[in-house]
């Protein structure tokens, strides 16, 4: 799964292939889950753990809504996810997550996690089997100059929404060529001020 | 009834076979501000009168959303009500998590009743001082239950609790046979009328009452003040003048149908109201 944050949008994408070993279990499984109005999570790894994690977060979000009368913001959900993962530090969720959405000001934000909850706010990220192929390419295209440089550069990419979507599609098409676990169909979720929309793209089936 | 020697403990029976503490708890419900509920085959409407401690404070929250398909209106000790609705929310969330389906209302009500019963049989506890009108939708249709502090629960077609609820109950008793087939909007109108009965002379304004609806295809939500005020306007005007009843009714009906909120609409409806009332 991949996520890219822009100035006023966020793109989260994941392929729809579920596999075990050298076999494909299904070509049509969604790894993306909407947690809140402006917050979407994509996860790769052991899908049963991913599903359990999604349900946990959804239940906690409902409690939050009852208590605060509003939806959770993306940074709040990011912290919640981190805490939920670390709670099972000694029997982890085998789930590699990427959280994307809009923060309170409407700017795109992406948070990337490891299996036990270590997280960081970044401008783009990828997790899962294809990430070794995808991450270097994203670094080449999107990496901002060193954070030590002054004036402080924003982590979000200056790309326009359409360009970012194009980049994601290219990146997955490339990963499908060489990674056996990536392919079938690409599911893209784009969050912007207007709301959330989904797009699909066919990938190599082999 | 008061100042008996058998009313100190909830675990002490009176010679007549009554638990006075439990009955006193039911009295607490009668002292709270009114809450009413009514149901049709497909919708349930809850309404309550908002009581504020003073002009300066905000009013107490008496209607709580428990889940998309269940809501509750309380009368009595609102703190107890808040705690119980938190319990209900937890139960709904846990059930959804385990069974991936909404908790049937009947089960929730039984769990609530059992929880209330526990407090009537422990010497270190006291009964909950709140009556709950639980409105919900499940596979077997729309339901309205009333949970007492005693641990009893009953299903109702329509009910009212709290102070001056007898007036509302009388109104509901007259009209309840029509409720099953009522439309959602008629049900809301009946709810508001029932609330007006409890006010006994006070002007009915949307700031005094809160209405919430749950129904087929409609998750539980509280109607916002603007919508409630519009509905109040429509039938207040209809009640004010019998003759040209159709004209303003149609006009304000149209305005209610269009998206509420524009100043023109609000101005328009009060204008229609002003002219006939001048007569």
Coordinates of C-alpha atoms in Angstrom, one line a residue, chain B:
Chain B
X1 CA -46.3 6.7 52.6
X2 CA -43.3 8.7 53.8
X3 CA -41.3 8.5 56.9
X4 CA -41.7 4.8 57.5
X5 CA -39.3 2.8 59.6
X6 CA -38.8 0.4 56.6
X7 CA -37.5 2.9 54.1
X8 CA -33.9 3.4 55.2
X9 CA -32.5 0.5 53.3
X10 CA -33.2 -0.7 49.9
X11 CA -32.9 -4.3 51.2
X12 CA -35.6 -3.9 53.8
X13 CA -39.1 -5.1 53.0
X14 CA -42.1 -3.3 54.5
X15 CA -44.7 -5.5 56.2
X16 CA -47.0 -4.7 53.2
X17 CA -44.4 -6.3 50.9
X18 CA -43.0 -3.1 49.4
X19 CA -39.5 -1.8 48.9
X20 CA -39.9 1.8 49.7
X21 CA -36.5 2.9 48.4
X22 CA -37.4 1.6 45.0
X23 CA -40.7 3.4 45.1
X24 CA -39.0 6.6 46.1
X25 CA -36.7 6.1 43.1
X26 CA -39.8 6.0 40.9
X27 CA -40.9 9.3 42.5
X28 CA -37.6 10.8 41.4
X29 CA -38.6 10.0 37.8
X30 CA -41.9 11.8 38.3
X31 CA -40.1 14.9 39.4
X32 CA -37.9 15.1 36.3
X33 CA -38.9 17.1 33.3
X34 CA -41.1 15.4 30.8
X35 CA -40.1 12.9 28.1
X36 CA -42.4 11.3 25.6
X37 CA -42.1 8.6 23.0
X38 CA -44.4 7.2 20.4
X39 CA -44.0 4.7 17.6
X40 CA -45.5 3.6 14.3
X41 CA -44.7 0.5 12.4
X42 CA -41.5 2.0 10.9
X43 CA -40.5 5.0 13.0
X44 CA -40.1 5.9 16.6
X45 CA -40.1 9.5 17.8
X46 CA -38.7 10.7 21.2
X47 CA -39.3 14.1 22.6
X48 CA -38.4 15.9 25.8
X49 CA -38.9 19.2 27.5
X50 CA -35.6 21.0 28.1
X51 CA -35.2 22.3 31.6
X52 CA -32.4 24.7 32.4
X53 CA -31.3 25.5 35.9
X54 CA -31.4 29.2 35.2
X55 CA -31.6 31.6 32.4
X56 CA -27.9 31.6 32.2
X57 CA -27.2 27.9 32.0
X58 CA -27.6 25.6 29.1
X59 CA -30.3 22.9 29.3
X60 CA -29.5 19.4 30.3
X61 CA -29.1 16.8 27.7
X62 CA -31.9 14.3 28.0
X63 CA -31.9 12.4 24.7
X64 CA -28.9 10.3 23.9
X65 CA -27.9 8.4 20.8
X66 CA -27.0 4.9 21.8
X67 CA -26.4 3.5 18.3
X68 CA -27.5 4.2 14.8
X69 CA -30.7 2.2 15.5
X70 CA -31.3 2.9 19.2
X71 CA -31.8 6.1 21.2
X72 CA -32.9 6.9 24.7
X73 CA -34.8 9.7 26.4
X74 CA -34.5 10.0 30.2
X75 CA -36.4 11.6 33.0
X76 CA -35.2 11.9 36.6
X77 CA -31.6 12.0 37.8
X78 CA -29.9 12.9 34.5
X79 CA -26.5 11.9 35.9
X80 CA -27.7 8.3 36.4
X81 CA -29.2 8.6 32.9
X82 CA -25.8 9.6 31.4
X83 CA -24.1 6.7 33.1
X84 CA -26.7 4.2 31.9
X85 CA -26.5 5.5 28.3
X86 CA -22.8 5.1 28.4
X87 CA -23.4 1.5 29.5
X88 CA -25.9 1.0 26.7
X89 CA -23.4 2.4 24.1
X90 CA -20.8 0.1 25.3
X91 CA -23.1 -2.9 25.0
X92 CA -24.1 -2.0 21.5
X93 CA -20.5 -1.5 20.4
X94 CA -19.4 -4.8 21.9
X95 CA -22.3 -6.7 20.3
X96 CA -21.6 -5.1 16.9
X97 CA -18.0 -6.0 17.3
X98 CA -18.7 -9.6 18.1
X99 CA -21.6 -10.3 15.8
X100 CA -21.2 -7.7 13.1
X101 CA -24.9 -6.8 13.4
X102 CA -26.9 -4.3 15.5
X103 CA -28.0 -5.2 19.0
X104 CA -31.7 -6.1 19.1
X105 CA -33.5 -3.6 21.2
X106 CA -35.3 -6.2 23.3
X107 CA -32.0 -7.6 24.5
X108 CA -30.6 -4.3 25.4
X109 CA -33.6 -3.5 27.4
X110 CA -33.4 -6.7 29.3
X111 CA -29.7 -6.1 30.1
X112 CA -30.6 -2.6 31.3
X113 CA -33.4 -4.0 33.5
X114 CA -31.1 -6.6 35.0
X115 CA -28.6 -3.9 35.8
X116 CA -31.3 -1.9 37.5
X117 CA -32.5 -4.9 39.5
X118 CA -29.0 -5.5 40.9
X119 CA -29.2 -2.1 42.5
X120 CA -32.5 -3.1 44.3
X121 CA -30.9 -6.1 45.9
X122 CA -27.6 -4.8 47.3
X123 CA -27.4 -3.0 50.6
X124 CA -24.5 -0.9 49.5
X125 CA -26.1 0.3 46.3
X126 CA -29.1 2.5 45.6
X127 CA -31.6 2.2 42.7
X128 CA -31.0 4.3 39.6
X129 CA -33.2 7.4 39.9
X130 CA -34.0 7.6 36.2
X131 CA -36.7 6.3 33.9
X132 CA -35.6 5.5 30.3
X133 CA -37.6 5.6 27.2
X134 CA -35.7 3.3 24.8
X135 CA -36.6 3.7 21.2
X136 CA -35.1 1.4 18.7
X137 CA -35.4 -0.5 15.4
X138 CA -34.5 -4.0 14.8
X139 CA -35.5 -6.9 12.6
X140 CA -38.8 -7.3 14.3
X141 CA -39.8 -3.7 13.7
X142 CA -39.9 -0.4 15.6
X143 CA -40.0 -0.6 19.4
X144 CA -40.5 1.7 22.3
X145 CA -39.7 0.5 25.8
X146 CA -39.9 2.1 29.2
X147 CA -37.3 1.0 31.8
X148 CA -38.1 1.7 35.5
X149 CA -35.7 2.1 38.4
X150 CA -37.3 -1.0 39.8
X151 CA -35.9 -3.2 37.1
X152 CA -39.2 -3.6 35.2
X153 CA -39.6 -2.8 31.6
X154 CA -42.6 -2.6 29.4
X155 CA -43.2 -2.1 25.7
X156 CA -45.4 0.7 24.7
X157 CA -47.1 2.1 21.6
X158 CA -46.7 5.6 23.2
X159 CA -45.8 6.8 26.6
X160 CA -44.8 9.8 28.6
X161 CA -42.8 10.2 31.8
X162 CA -41.8 12.9 34.1
X163 CA -43.6 15.9 35.5
X164 CA -47.0 16.8 34.0
X165 CA -46.7 13.8 31.9
X166 CA -50.3 12.8 32.6
X167 CA -51.5 15.5 30.2
X168 CA -49.4 14.1 27.5
X169 CA -50.5 10.6 28.3
X170 CA -54.1 11.6 28.0
X171 CA -53.5 13.1 24.6
X172 CA -51.6 10.0 23.5
X173 CA -54.3 7.7 24.8
X174 CA -56.8 9.5 22.6
X175 CA -54.7 9.2 19.5
X176 CA -52.6 6.1 19.9
X177 CA -54.7 3.9 17.7
X178 CA -53.7 5.9 14.6
X179 CA -50.0 5.8 15.4
X180 CA -49.2 2.4 13.8
X181 CA -49.9 3.6 10.3
X182 CA -48.8 7.2 10.8
X183 CA -46.3 8.8 8.5
X184 CA -43.0 9.9 10.0
X185 CA -44.0 13.6 9.8
X186 CA -47.3 13.0 11.4
X187 CA -45.6 11.1 14.2
X188 CA -43.2 14.1 14.8
X189 CA -46.2 16.5 14.9
X190 CA -48.0 14.3 17.4
X191 CA -44.8 14.2 19.5
X192 CA -44.6 18.0 19.5
X193 CA -48.3 18.3 20.3
X194 CA -47.9 15.9 23.2
X195 CA -45.0 18.0 24.6
X196 CA -47.2 21.1 24.3
X197 CA -49.7 19.3 26.5
X198 CA -47.1 19.0 29.3
X199 CA -46.2 22.6 29.0
X200 CA -49.7 23.6 30.0
X201 CA -49.8 27.2 28.9
X202 CA -46.2 28.0 28.2
X203 CA -45.5 28.9 24.6
X204 CA -44.1 26.1 22.6
X205 CA -40.7 27.1 21.2
X206 CA -38.0 24.9 19.6
X207 CA -35.7 26.0 22.4
X208 CA -37.9 24.3 25.0
X209 CA -38.2 20.9 23.3
X210 CA -35.9 18.4 21.7
X211 CA -37.1 15.8 19.2
X212 CA -35.3 12.8 18.0
X213 CA -36.3 10.3 15.3
X214 CA -35.3 6.8 14.4
X215 CA -36.8 4.8 11.6
X216 CA -36.4 2.5 8.7
X217 CA -33.6 4.0 6.5
X218 CA -33.2 6.8 9.0
X219 CA -30.5 6.4 11.7
X220 CA -31.2 7.8 15.1
X221 CA -30.6 11.6 15.2
X222 CA -31.8 14.6 17.0
X223 CA -33.8 17.1 14.8
X224 CA -32.1 20.5 14.8
X225 CA -33.8 23.5 16.2
X226 CA -34.6 25.1 12.8
X227 CA -36.5 22.0 11.6
X228 CA -38.4 21.8 14.9
X229 CA -39.4 25.4 14.8
X230 CA -40.7 25.1 11.3
X231 CA -42.9 22.2 12.3
X232 CA -44.2 24.2 15.3
X233 CA -44.9 27.1 13.0
X234 CA -46.9 25.0 10.6
X235 CA -49.3 23.6 13.0
X236 CA -49.5 26.6 15.3
X237 CA -50.7 28.6 12.3
X238 CA -53.1 25.9 11.2
X239 CA -54.5 25.9 14.8
X240 CA -54.7 29.7 14.9
X241 CA -57.1 30.1 12.0
X242 CA -59.5 27.5 10.8
X243 CA -60.8 29.2 7.6
X244 CA -57.9 30.1 5.3
X245 CA -56.3 27.0 6.8
X246 CA -55.3 25.6 3.5
X247 CA -53.5 28.6 2.0
X248 CA -50.9 29.4 4.7
X249 CA -50.6 25.7 5.3
X250 CA -49.7 25.0 1.7
X251 CA -47.3 28.0 1.7
X252 CA -45.5 27.1 4.9
X253 CA -45.7 23.5 4.0
X254 CA -43.7 24.3 0.8
X255 CA -41.3 26.4 2.8
X256 CA -40.8 23.5 5.2
X257 CA -40.2 21.2 2.3
X258 CA -37.4 23.4 0.8
X259 CA -34.0 23.4 2.6
X260 CA -34.4 25.2 5.9
X261 CA -32.1 28.0 6.8
X262 CA -32.4 30.9 4.4
X263 CA -33.5 34.1 6.0
X264 CA -36.1 34.6 3.3
X265 CA -37.8 31.4 4.1
X266 CA -37.9 32.1 7.8
X267 CA -39.0 35.7 7.1
X268 CA -41.7 34.4 4.8
X269 CA -43.2 31.9 7.2
X270 CA -43.4 34.4 10.0
X271 CA -44.9 37.0 7.6
X272 CA -47.7 34.5 6.7
X273 CA -48.1 33.9 10.4
X274 CA -48.2 37.6 11.3
X275 CA -50.9 38.6 8.8
X276 CA -53.6 36.1 10.0
X277 CA -52.8 36.7 13.6
X278 CA -53.3 40.4 13.2
X279 CA -56.9 39.6 12.4

